[in-house]
Short mmCIF file of C-alpha atoms and ligand atoms in Angstrom, two decimals:
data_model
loop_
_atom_site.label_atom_id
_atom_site.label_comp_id
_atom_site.label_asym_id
_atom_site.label_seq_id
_atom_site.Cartn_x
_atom_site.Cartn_y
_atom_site.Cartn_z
CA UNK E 545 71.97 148.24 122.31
CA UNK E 546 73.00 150.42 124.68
CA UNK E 547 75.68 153.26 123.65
CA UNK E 548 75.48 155.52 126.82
CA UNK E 549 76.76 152.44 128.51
CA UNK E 550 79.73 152.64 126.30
CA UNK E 551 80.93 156.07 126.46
CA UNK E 552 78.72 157.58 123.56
CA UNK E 553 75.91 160.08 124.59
CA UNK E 554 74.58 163.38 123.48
CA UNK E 555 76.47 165.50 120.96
CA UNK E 556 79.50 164.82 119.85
CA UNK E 557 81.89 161.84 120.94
CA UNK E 558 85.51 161.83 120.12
CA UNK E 559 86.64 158.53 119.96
CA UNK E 560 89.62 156.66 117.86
CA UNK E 561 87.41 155.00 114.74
CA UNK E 562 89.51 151.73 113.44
CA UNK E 563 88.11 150.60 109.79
CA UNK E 564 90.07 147.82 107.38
CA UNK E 565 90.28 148.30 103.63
CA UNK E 566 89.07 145.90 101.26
CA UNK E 567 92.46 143.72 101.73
CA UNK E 568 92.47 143.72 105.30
CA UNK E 569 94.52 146.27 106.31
CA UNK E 570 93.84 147.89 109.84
CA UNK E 571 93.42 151.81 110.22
CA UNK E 572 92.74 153.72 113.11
CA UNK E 573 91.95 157.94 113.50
CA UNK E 574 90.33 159.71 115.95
CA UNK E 575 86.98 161.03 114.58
CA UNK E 576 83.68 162.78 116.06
CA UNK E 577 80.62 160.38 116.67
CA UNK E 578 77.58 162.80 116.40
CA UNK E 579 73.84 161.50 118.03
CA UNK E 580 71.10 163.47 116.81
CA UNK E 581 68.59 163.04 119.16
CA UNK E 582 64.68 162.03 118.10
CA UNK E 583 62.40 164.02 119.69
CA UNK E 584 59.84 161.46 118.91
CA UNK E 585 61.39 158.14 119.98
CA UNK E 586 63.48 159.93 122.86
CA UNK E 587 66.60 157.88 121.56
CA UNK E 588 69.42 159.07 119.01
CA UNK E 589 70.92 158.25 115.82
CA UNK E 590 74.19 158.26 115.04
CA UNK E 591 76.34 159.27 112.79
CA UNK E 592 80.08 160.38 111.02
CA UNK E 593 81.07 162.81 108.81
CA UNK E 594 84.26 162.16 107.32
CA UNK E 595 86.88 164.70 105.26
CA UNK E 596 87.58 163.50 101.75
CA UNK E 597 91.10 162.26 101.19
CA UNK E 598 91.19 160.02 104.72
CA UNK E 599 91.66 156.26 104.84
CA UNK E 600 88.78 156.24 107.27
CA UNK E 601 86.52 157.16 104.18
CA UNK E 602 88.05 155.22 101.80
CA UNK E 603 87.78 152.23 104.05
CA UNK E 604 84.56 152.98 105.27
CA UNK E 605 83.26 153.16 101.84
CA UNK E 606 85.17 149.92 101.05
CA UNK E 607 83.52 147.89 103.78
CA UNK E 608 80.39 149.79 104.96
CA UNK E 609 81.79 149.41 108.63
CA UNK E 610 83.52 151.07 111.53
CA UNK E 611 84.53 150.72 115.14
CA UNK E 612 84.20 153.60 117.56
CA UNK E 613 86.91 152.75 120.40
CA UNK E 614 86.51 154.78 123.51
CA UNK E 615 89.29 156.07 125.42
CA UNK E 616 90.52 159.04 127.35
CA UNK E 617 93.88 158.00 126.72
CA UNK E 618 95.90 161.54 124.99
CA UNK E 619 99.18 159.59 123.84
CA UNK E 620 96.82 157.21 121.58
CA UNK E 621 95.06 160.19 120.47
CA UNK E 622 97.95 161.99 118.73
CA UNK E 623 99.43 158.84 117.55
CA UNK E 624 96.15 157.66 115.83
CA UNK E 625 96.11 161.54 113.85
CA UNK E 626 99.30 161.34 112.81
CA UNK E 627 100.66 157.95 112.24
CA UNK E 628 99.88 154.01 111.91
CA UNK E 629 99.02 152.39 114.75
CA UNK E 630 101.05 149.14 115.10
CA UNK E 631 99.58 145.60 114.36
CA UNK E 632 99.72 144.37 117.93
CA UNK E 633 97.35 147.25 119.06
CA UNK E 634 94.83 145.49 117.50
CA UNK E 635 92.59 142.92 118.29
CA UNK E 636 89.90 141.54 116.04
CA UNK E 637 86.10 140.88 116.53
CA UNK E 638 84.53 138.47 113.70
CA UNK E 639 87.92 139.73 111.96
CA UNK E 640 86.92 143.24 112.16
CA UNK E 641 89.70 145.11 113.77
CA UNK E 642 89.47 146.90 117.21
CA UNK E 643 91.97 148.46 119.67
CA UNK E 644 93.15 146.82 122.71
CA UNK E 645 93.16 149.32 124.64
CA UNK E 646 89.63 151.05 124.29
CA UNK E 647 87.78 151.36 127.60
CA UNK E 648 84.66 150.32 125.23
CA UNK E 649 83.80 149.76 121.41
CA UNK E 650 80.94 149.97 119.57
CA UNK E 651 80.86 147.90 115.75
CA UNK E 652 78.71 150.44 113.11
CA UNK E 653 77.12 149.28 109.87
CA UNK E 654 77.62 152.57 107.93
CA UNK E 655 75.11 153.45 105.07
CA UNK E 656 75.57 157.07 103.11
CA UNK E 657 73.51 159.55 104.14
CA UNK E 658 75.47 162.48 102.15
CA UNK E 659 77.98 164.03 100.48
CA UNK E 660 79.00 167.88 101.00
CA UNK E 661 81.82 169.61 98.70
CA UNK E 662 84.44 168.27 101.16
CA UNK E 663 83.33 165.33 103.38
CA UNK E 664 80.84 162.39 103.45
CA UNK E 665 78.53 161.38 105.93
CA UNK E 666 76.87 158.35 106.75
CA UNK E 667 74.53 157.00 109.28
CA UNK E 668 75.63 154.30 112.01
CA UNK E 669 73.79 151.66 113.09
CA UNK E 670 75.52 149.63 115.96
CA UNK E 671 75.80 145.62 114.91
CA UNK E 672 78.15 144.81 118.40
CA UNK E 673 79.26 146.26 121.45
CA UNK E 674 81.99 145.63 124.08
CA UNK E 675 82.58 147.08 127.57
CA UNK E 676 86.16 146.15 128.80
CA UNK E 677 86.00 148.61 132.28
CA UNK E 678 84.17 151.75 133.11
CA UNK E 679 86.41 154.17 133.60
CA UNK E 680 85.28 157.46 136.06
CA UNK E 681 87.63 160.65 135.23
CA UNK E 682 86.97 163.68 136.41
CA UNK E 683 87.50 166.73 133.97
CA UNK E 684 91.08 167.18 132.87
CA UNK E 685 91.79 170.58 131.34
CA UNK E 686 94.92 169.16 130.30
CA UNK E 687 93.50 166.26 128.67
CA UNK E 688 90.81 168.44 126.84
CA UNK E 689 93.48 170.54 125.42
CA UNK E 690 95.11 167.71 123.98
CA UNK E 691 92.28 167.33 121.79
CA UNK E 692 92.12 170.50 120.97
CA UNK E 693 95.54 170.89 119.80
CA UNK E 694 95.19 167.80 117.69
CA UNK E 695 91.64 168.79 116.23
CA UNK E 696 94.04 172.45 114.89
CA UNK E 697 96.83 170.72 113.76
CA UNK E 698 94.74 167.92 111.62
CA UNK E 699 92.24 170.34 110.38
CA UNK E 700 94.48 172.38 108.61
CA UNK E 701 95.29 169.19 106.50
CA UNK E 702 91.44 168.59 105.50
CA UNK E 703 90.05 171.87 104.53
CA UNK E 704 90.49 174.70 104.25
CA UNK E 705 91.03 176.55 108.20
CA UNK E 706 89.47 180.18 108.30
CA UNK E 707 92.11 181.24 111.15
CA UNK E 708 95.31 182.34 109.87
CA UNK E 709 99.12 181.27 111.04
CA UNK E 710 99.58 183.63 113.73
CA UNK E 711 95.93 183.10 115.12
CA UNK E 712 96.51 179.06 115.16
CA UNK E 713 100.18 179.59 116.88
CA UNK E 714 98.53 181.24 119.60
CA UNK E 715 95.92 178.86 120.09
CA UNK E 716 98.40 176.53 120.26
CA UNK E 717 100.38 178.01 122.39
CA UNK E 718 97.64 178.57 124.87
CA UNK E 719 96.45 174.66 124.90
CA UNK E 720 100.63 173.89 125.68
CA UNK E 721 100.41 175.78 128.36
CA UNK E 722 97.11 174.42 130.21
CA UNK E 723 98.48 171.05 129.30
CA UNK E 724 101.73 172.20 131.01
CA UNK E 725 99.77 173.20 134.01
CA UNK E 726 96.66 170.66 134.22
CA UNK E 727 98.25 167.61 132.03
CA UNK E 728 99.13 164.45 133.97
CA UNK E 729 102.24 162.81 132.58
CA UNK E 730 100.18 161.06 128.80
CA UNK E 731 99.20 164.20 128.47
CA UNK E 732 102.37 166.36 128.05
CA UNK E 733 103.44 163.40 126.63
CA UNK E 734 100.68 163.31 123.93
CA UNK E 735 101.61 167.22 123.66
CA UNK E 736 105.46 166.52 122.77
CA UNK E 737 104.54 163.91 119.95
CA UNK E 738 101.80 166.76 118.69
CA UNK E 739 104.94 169.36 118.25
CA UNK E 740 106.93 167.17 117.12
CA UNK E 741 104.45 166.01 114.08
CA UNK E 742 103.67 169.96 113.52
C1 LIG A 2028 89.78 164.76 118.17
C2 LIG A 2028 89.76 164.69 116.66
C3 LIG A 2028 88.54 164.54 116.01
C4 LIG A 2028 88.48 164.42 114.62
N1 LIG A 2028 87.26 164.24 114.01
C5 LIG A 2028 87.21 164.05 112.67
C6 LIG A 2028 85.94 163.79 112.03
O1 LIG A 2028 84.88 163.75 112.67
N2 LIG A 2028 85.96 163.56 110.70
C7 LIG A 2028 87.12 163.57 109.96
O2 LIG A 2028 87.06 163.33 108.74
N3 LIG A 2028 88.32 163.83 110.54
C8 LIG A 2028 88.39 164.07 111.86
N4 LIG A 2028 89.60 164.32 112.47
C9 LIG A 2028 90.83 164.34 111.63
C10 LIG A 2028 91.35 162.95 111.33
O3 LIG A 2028 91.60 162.21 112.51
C11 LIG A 2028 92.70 163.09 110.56
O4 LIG A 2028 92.45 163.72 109.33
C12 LIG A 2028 93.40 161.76 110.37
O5 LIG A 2028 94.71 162.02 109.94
C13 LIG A 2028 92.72 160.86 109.35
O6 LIG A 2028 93.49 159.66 109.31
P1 LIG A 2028 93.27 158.49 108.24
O7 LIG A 2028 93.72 159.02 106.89
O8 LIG A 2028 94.13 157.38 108.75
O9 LIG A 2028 91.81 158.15 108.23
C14 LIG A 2028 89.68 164.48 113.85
C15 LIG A 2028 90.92 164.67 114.52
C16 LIG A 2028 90.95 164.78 115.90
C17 LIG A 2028 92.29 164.97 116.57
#
């Protein structure tokens, strides 16, 4: 199967992972997709490492699945950190459920690999994959501090952030103001719901 197709190459891809629990229940987050590349076979393998305490964990350990759903879209971003995506947002593949709105998706078996002091990790294999348009973007500062921002205000959550208050203020000020001056309109969009939420 091929991932590159779908959005997910070298290093680390952020994309919105959806998951269901046991008793169906959707979830979506973003989360980092990391391909370690084999020297030897010239391809990669995949996988997650996810924070204890998430639903994407729980749920991943529930069902030994996840869907990465790629999208440069900011807005969905922020919403997927920091609160439940609604039903209709969804779509389902073989009942597994996937977002409407991803430019791609790619369905992972997930097996545990292993277990740090704070997170899990677990190696993907890819079962299905969907293209619904290539998208070409050029680099958008704005859009890259987006993701920033959210990666500081969610980490502080998980564990345990080596940068003090002051030192994460500024960063934070600093992304709102490239977003302010690069960000196209679901960008300082995206950037409102993340000050709002923090
Ligand atoms: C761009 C981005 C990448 C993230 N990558 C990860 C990751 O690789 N692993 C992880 O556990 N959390 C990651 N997070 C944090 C989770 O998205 C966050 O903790 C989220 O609230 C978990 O939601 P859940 O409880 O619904 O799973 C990331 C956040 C952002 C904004």
């Amino acid at each position: 199967m091929n991932l590159k197709e779908a959005g997910i190459g070298e290093g680390i891809s952020e994309v919105i992972v959806t998951t269901k629990s046991a008793s169906g229940e959707p979830n979506a987050a973003p989360i980092g997709i990391i391909a370690v590349t084999n020297e030897d076979e010239n391809e990669n393998n995949y996988f997650v490492r996810l924070y204890k305490g998430s639903k994407t964990l729980s749920n991943a350990r529930e069902t030994n699945k996840l869907a990465a759903n790629v999208t440069n879209d900011a807005v969905l971003f922020v919403k997927a950190a920091f609160e439940p995506l609604t039903e209709t947002q969804f779509s389902l593949f073989n009942g597994f459920p996937v977002l409407k709105e991803a430019n791609s998706w790619i369905l992972f078996d997930c097996t545990f690999s292993e277990k740090t002091r704070e997170t899990f990790v677990f190696r993907l294999t890819a079962l299905a994959v969907k293209t619904n348009r290539k998208e070409v973007k050029a680099i958008n500062r704005g859009r890259n501090a987006v993701i920033e921002a959210a990666i500081l205000a969610t980490r502080n959550a998980i564990t345990e952030d080596e940068r003090d208050r002051a030192e994460r203020e500024k960063l934070m000020a600093l992304y709102a103001r490239i977003v302010e001056k690069c960000g196209g309109s679901r960008e300082k969009e995206a950037l409102k719901i993340l000050q709002e939420k923090t």
